[in-house]
PDB file of C-alpha atoms in Angstrom:
ATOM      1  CA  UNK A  22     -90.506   4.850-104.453  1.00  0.00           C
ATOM      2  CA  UNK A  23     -90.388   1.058-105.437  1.00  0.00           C
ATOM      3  CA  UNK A  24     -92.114  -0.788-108.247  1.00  0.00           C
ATOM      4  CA  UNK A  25     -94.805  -2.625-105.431  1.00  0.00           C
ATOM      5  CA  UNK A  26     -96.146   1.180-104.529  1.00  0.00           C
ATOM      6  CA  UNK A  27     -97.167   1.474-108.046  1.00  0.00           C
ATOM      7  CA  UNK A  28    -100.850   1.799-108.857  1.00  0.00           C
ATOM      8  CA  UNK A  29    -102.383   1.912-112.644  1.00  0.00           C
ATOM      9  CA  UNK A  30    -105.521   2.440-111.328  1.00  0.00           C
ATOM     10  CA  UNK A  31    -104.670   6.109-109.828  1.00  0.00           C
ATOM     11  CA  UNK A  32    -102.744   6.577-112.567  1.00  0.00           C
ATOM     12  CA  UNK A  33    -104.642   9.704-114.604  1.00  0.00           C
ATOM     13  CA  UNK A  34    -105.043   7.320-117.990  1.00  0.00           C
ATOM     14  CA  UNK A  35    -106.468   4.377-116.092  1.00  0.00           C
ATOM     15  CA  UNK A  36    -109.121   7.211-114.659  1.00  0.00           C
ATOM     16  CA  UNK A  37    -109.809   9.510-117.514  1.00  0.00           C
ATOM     17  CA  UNK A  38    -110.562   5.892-119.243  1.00  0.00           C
ATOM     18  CA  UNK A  39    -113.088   4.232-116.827  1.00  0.00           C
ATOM     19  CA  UNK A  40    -114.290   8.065-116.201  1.00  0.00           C
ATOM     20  CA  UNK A  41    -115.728   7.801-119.823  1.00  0.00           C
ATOM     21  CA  UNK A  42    -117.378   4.597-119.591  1.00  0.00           C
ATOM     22  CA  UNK A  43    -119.066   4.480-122.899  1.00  0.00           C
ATOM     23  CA  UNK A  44    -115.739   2.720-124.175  1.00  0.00           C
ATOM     24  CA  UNK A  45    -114.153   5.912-126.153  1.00  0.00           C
ATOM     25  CA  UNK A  46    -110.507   5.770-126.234  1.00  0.00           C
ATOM     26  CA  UNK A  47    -108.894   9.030-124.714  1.00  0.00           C
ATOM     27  CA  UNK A  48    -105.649  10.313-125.034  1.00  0.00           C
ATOM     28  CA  UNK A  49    -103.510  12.124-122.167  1.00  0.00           C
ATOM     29  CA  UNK A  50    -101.156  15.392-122.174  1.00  0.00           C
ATOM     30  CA  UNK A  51     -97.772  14.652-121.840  1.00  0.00           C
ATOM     31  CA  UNK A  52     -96.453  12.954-119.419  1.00  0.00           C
ATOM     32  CA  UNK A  53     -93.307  11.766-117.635  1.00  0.00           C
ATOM     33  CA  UNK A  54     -93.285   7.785-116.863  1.00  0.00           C
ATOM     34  CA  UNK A  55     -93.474   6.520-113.352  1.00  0.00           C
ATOM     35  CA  UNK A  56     -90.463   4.816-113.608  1.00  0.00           C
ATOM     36  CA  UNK A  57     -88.611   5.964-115.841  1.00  0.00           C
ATOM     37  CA  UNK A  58     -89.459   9.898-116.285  1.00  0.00           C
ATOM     38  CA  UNK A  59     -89.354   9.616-120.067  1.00  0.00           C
ATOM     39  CA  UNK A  60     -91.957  11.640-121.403  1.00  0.00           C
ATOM     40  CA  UNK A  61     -95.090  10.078-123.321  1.00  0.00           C
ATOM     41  CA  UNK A  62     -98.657  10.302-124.587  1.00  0.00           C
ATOM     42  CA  UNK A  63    -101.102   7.309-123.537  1.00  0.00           C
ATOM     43  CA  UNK A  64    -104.202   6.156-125.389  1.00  0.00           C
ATOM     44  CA  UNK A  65    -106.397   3.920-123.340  1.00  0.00           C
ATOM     45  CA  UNK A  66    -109.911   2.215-122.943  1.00  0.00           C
ATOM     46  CA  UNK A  67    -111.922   0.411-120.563  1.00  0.00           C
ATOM     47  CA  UNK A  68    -112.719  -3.211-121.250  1.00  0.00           C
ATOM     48  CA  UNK A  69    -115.843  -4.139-120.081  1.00  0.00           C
ATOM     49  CA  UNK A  70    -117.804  -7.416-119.488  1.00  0.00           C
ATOM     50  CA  UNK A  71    -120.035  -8.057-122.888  1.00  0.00           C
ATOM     51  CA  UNK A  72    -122.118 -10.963-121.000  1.00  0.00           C
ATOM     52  CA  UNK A  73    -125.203  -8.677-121.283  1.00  0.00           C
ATOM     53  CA  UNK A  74    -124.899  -6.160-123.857  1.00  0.00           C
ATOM     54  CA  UNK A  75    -127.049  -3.874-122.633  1.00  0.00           C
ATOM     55  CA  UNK A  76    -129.681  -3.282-119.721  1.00  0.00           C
ATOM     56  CA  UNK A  77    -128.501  -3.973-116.501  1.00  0.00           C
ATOM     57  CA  UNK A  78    -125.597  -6.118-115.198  1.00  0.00           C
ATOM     58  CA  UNK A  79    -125.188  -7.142-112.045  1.00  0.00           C
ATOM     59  CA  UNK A  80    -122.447  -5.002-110.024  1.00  0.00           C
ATOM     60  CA  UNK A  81    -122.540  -3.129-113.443  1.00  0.00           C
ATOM     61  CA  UNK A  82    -122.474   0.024-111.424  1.00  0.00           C
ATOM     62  CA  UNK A  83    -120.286  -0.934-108.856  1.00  0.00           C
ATOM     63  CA  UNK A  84    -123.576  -0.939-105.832  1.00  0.00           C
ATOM     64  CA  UNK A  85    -125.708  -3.233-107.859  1.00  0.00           C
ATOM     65  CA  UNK A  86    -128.192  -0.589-108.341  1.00  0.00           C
ATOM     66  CA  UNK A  87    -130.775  -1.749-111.100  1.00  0.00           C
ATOM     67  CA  UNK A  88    -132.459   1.557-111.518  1.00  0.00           C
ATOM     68  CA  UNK A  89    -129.175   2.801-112.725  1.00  0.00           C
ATOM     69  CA  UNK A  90    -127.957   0.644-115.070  1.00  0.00           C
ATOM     70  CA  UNK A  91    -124.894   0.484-116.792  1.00  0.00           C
ATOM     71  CA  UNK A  92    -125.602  -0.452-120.876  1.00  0.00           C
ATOM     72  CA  UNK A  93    -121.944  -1.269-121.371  1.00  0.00           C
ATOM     73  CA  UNK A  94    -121.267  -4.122-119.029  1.00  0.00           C
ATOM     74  CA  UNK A  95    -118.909  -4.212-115.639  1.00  0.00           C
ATOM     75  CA  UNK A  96    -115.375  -2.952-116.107  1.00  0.00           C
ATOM     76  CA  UNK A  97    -112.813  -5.570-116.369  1.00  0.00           C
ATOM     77  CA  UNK A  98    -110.234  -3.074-116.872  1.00  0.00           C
ATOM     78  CA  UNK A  99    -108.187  -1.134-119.203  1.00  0.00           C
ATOM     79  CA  UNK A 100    -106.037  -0.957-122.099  1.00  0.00           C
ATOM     80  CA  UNK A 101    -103.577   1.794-123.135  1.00  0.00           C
ATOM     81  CA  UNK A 102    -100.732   2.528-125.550  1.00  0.00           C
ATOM     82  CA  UNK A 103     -98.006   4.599-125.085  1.00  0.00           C
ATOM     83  CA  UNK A 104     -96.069   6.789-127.736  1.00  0.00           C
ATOM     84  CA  UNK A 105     -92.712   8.196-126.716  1.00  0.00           C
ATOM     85  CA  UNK A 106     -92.652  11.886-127.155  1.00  0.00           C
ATOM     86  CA  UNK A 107     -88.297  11.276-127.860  1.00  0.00           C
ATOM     87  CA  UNK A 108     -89.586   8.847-130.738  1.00  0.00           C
ATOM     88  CA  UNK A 109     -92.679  11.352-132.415  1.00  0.00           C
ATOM     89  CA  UNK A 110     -89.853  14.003-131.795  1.00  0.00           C
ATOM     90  CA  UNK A 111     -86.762  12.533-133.750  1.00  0.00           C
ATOM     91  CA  UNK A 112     -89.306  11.444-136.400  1.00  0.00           C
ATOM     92  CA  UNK A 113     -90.349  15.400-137.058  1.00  0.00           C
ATOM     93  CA  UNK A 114     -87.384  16.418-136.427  1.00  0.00           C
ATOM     94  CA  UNK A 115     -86.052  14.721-139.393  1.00  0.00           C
ATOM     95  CA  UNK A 116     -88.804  16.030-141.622  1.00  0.00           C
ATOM     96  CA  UNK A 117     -87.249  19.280-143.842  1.00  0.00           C
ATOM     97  CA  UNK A 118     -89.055  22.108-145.067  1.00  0.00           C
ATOM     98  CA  UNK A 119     -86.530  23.917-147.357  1.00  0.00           C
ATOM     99  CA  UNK A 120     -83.988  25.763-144.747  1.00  0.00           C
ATOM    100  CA  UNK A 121     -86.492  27.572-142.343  1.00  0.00           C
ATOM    101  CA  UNK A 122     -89.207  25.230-141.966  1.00  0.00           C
ATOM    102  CA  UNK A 123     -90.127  23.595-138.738  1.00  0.00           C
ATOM    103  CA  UNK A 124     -92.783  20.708-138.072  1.00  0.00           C
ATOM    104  CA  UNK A 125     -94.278  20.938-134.673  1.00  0.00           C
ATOM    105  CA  UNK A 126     -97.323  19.460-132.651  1.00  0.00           C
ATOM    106  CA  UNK A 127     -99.478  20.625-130.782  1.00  0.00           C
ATOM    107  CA  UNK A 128    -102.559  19.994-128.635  1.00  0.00           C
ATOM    108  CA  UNK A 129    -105.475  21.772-128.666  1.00  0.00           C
ATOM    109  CA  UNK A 130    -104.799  23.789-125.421  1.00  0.00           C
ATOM    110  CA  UNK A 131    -101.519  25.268-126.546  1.00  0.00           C
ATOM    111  CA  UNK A 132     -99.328  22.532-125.104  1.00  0.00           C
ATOM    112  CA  UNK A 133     -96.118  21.551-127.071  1.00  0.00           C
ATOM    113  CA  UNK A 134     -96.066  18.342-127.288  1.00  0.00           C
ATOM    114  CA  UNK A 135     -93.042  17.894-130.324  1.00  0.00           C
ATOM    115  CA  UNK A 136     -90.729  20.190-131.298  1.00  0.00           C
ATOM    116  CA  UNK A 137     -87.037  20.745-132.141  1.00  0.00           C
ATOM    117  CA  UNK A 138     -87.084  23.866-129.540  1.00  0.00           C
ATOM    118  CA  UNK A 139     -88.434  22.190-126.567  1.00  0.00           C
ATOM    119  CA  UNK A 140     -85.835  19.723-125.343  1.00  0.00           C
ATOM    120  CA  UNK A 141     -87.579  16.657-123.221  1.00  0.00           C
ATOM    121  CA  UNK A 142     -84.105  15.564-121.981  1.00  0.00           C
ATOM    122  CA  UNK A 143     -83.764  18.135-119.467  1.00  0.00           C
ATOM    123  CA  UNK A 144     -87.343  19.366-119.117  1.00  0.00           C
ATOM    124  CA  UNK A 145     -89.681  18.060-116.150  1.00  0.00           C
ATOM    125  CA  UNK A 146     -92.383  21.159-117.087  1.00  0.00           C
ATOM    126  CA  UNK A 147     -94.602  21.269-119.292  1.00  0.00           C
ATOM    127  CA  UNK A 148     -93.748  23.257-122.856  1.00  0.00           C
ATOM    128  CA  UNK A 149     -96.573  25.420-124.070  1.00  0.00           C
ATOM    129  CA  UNK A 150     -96.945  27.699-127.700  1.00  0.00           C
ATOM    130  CA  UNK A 151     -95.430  30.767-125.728  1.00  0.00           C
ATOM    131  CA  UNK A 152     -92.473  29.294-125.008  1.00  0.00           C
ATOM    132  CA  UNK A 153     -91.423  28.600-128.698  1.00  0.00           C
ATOM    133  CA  UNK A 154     -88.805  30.788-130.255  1.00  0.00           C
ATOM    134  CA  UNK A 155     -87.508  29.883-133.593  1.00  0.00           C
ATOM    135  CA  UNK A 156     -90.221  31.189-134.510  1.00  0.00           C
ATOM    136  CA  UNK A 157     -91.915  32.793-131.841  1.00  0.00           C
ATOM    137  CA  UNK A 158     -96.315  32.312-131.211  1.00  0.00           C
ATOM    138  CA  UNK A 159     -98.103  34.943-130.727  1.00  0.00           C
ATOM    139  CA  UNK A 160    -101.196  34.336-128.456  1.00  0.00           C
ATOM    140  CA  UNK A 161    -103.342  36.285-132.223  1.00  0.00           C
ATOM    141  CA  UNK A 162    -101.409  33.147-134.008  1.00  0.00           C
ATOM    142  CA  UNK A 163    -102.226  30.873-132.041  1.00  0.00           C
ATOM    143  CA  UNK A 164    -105.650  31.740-132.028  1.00  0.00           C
ATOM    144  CA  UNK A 165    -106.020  31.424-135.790  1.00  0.00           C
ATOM    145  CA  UNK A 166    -104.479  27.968-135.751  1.00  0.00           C
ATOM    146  CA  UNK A 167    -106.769  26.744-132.833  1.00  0.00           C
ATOM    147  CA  UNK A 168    -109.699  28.151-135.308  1.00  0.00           C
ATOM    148  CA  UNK A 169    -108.916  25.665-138.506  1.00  0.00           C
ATOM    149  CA  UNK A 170    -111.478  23.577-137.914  1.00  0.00           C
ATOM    150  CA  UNK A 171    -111.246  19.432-137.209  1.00  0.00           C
ATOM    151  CA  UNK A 172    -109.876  17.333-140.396  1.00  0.00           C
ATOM    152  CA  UNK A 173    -109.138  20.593-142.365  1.00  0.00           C
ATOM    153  CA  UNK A 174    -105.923  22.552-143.239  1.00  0.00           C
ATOM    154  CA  UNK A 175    -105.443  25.890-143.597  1.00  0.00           C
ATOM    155  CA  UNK A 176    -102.357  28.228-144.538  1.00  0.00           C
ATOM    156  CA  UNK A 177    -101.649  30.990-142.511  1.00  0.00           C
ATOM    157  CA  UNK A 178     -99.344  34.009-143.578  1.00  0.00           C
ATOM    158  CA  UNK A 179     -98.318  36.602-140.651  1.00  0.00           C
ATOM    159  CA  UNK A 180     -95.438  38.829-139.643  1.00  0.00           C
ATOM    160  CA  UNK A 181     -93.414  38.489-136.409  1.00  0.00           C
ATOM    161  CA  UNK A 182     -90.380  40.631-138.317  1.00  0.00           C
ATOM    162  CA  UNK A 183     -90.184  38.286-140.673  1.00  0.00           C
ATOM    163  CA  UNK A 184     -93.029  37.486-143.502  1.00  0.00           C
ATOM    164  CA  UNK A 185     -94.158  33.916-142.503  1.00  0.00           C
ATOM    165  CA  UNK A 186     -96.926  31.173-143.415  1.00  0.00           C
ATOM    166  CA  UNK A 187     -97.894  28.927-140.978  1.00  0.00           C
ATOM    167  CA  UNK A 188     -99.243  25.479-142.791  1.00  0.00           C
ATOM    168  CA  UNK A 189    -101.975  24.019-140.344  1.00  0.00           C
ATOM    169  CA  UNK A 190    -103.617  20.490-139.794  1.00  0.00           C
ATOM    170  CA  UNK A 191    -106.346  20.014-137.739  1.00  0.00           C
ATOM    171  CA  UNK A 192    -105.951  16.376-137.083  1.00  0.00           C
ATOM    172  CA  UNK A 193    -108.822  14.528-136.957  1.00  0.00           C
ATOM    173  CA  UNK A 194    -108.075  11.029-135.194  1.00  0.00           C
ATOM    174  CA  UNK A 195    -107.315  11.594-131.017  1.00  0.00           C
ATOM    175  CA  UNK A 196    -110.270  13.277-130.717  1.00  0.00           C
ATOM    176  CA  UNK A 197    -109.314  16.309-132.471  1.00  0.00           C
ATOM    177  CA  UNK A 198    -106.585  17.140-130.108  1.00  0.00           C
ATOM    178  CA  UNK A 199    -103.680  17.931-131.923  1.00  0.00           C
ATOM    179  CA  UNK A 200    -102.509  20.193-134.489  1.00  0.00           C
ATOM    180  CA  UNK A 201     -99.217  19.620-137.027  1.00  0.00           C
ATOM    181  CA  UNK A 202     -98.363  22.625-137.927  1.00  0.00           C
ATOM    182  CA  UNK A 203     -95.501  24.036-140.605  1.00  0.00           C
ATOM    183  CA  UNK A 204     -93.820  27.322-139.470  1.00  0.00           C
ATOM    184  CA  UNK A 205     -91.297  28.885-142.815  1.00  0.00           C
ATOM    185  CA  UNK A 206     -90.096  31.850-144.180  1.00  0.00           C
ATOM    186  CA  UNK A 207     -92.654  33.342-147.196  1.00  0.00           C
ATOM    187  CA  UNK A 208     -89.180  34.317-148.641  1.00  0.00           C
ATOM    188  CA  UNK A 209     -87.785  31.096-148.973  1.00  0.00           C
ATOM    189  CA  UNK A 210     -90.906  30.019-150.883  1.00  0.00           C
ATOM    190  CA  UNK A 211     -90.815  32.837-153.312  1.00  0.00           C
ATOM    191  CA  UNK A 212     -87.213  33.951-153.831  1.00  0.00           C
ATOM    192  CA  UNK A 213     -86.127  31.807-156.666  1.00  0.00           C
ATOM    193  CA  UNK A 214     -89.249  32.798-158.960  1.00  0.00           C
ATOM    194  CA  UNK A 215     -88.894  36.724-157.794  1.00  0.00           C
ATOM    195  CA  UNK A 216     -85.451  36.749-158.050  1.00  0.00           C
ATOM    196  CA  UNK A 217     -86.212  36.070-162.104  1.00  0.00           C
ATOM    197  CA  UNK A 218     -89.208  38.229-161.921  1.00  0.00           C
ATOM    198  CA  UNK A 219     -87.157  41.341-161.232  1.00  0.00           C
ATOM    199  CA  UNK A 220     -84.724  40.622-163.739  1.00  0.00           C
ATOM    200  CA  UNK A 221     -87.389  40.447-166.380  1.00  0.00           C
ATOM    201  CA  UNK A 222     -89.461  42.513-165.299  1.00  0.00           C
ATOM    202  CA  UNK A 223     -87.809  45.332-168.146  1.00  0.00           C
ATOM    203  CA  UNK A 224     -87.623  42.748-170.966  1.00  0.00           C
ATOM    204  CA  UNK A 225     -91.134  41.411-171.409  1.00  0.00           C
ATOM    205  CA  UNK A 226     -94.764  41.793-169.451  1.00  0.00           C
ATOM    206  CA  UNK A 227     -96.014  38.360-171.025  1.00  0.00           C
ATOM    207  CA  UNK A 228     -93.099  36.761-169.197  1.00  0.00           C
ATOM    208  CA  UNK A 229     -93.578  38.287-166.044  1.00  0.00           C
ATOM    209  CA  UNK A 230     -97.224  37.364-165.939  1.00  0.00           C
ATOM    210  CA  UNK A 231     -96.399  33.412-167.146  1.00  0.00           C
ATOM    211  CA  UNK A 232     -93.709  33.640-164.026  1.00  0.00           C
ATOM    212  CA  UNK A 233     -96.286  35.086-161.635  1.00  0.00           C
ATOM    213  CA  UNK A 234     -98.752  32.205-162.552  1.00  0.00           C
ATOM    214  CA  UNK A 235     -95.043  30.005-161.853  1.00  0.00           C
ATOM    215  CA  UNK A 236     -95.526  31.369-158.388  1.00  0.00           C
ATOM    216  CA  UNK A 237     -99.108  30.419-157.703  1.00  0.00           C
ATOM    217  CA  UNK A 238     -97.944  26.626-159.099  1.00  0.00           C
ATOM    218  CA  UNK A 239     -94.541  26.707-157.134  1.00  0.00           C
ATOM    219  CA  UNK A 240     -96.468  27.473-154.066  1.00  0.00           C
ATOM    220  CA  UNK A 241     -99.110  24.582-155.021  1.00  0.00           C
ATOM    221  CA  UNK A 242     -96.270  21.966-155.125  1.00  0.00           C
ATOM    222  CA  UNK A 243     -95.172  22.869-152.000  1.00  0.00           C
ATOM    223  CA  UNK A 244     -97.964  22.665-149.875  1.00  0.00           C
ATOM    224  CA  UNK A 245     -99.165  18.863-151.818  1.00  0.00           C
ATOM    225  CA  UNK A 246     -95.152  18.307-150.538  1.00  0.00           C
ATOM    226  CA  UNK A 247     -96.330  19.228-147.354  1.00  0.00           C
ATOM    227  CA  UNK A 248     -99.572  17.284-147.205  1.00  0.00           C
ATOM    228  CA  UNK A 249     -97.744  13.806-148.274  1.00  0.00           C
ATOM    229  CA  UNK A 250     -95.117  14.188-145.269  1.00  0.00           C
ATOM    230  CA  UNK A 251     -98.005  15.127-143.229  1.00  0.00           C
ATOM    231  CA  UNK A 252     -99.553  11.925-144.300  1.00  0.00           C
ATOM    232  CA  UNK A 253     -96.613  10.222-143.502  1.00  0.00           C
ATOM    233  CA  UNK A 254     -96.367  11.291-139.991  1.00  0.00           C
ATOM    234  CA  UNK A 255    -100.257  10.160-139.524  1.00  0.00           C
ATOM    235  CA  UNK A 256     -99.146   6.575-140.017  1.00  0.00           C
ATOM    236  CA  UNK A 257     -97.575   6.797-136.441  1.00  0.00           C
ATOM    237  CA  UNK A 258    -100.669   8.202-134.708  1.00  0.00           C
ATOM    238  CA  UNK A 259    -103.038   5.531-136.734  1.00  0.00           C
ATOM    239  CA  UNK A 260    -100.303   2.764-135.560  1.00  0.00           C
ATOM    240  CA  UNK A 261    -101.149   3.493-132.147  1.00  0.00           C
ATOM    241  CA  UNK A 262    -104.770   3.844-132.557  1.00  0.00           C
ATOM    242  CA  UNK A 263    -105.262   0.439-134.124  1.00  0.00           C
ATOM    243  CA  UNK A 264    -103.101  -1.057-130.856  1.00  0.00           C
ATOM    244  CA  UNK A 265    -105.562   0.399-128.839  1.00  0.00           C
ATOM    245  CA  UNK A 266    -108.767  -0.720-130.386  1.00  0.00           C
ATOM    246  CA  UNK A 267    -107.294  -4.090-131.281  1.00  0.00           C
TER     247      UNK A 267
END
């Protein structure tokens, strides 16, 4: 295939853009490039002729039909963005959680689109929830993280043979397509403070309640931890929305 056989406009974010034609910005599933195979997400808009802002334009509809006007003008064309899945990747996979945590994303129909297990180097298929393994999804998991609602998070514990928590964020920009979620051991969390509570737990009731409410406050730290690196990882996916509208 050369580079003169290449057409944006059958391309599937060129389409799902003018398809929308109200001027919303969509965003695709993974992808691998036409050229280069390297796999991506695209954001992308129409553009449209502002001449007359609204009522009918001329060719607006492509046929020049007045009794179906088109309020947002003729399309000029369109506008995208890409994000390189190897760039969102290395940046989460970078992010920490004590020893067992993981950071992954997610889209909203239980496609993988980041994460340390699913390696975009050798993969041409698509990677989906099932076919994560350290730690495994369950389809009952994943249906409790595709329930936290749009802009919210929610914490999650669960046992797949190990006692887990699963930290979820709904992410609101991208049309509510993706979830970050934090997959790590309940253990690793509470060891330190029950490792003390046992040895106390003989010498003195008052202490073992103060270190119990230690707990509840350890367990508050971590997850504000978790929101700021959260945070931090938004600034990427707010980057690329401001490209796109700018």
């Amino acid at each position: 295939t050369t580079a003169f056989e290449y057409d944006p406009t059958k391309r599937p974010w060129y389409l799902d853009a003018v398809a929308l034609k109200d001027g919303t910005t969509i965003y695709t599933a993974p992808y691998q490039d036409y050229h280069t195979g390297a796999w991506m997400i695209t954001g992308a808009r129409v553009i449209h002729d502002y001449t007359v802002m609204s009522g009918y334009t001329e060719g607006s509809t492509g046929d020049g039909d007045s009794s179906n006007p088109n309020p947002y003008g003729s399309v000029i064309g369109v506008v995208g963005a890409d994000l390189l899945i190897e760039t969102l990747s290395e940046h989460l996979g970078n992010i920490k959680f004590l020893t067992s945590g993981k950071l992954s994303l997610i889209r909203s129909n239980g496609q993988v689109v980041a994460d340390n297990d699913w390696d975009i180097s050798k993969s041409k298929d698509n990677f989906y929830y099932y076919d994560l393994v350290s730690p495994p999804v369950s389809s009952d998991l994943w249906n409790k993280i595709y329930s936290v609602p749009a802009g919210t998070t929610h914490v999650i514990q669960y046992n797949d043979g190990e006692d887990r928590m699963a930290y979820v964020e709904h992410l609101s920009v991208f049309n509510g397509q993706f979830y970050l979620v934090v997959f790590i051991e309940t253990a690793e969390i509470y060891s330190p403070v029950q490792e003390a509570i046992s040895e106390l737990r003989r010498i003195n009731y008052t202490v073992l309640i103060a270190l119990g409410i230690g707990l509840s406050a350890m367990l508050v730290v971590l997850l504000t931890f978790m929101y700021f690196l959260i945070n931090s990882i938004m600034k990427v996916f707010h980057f690329q929305s401001r490209i796109i509208r700018y």
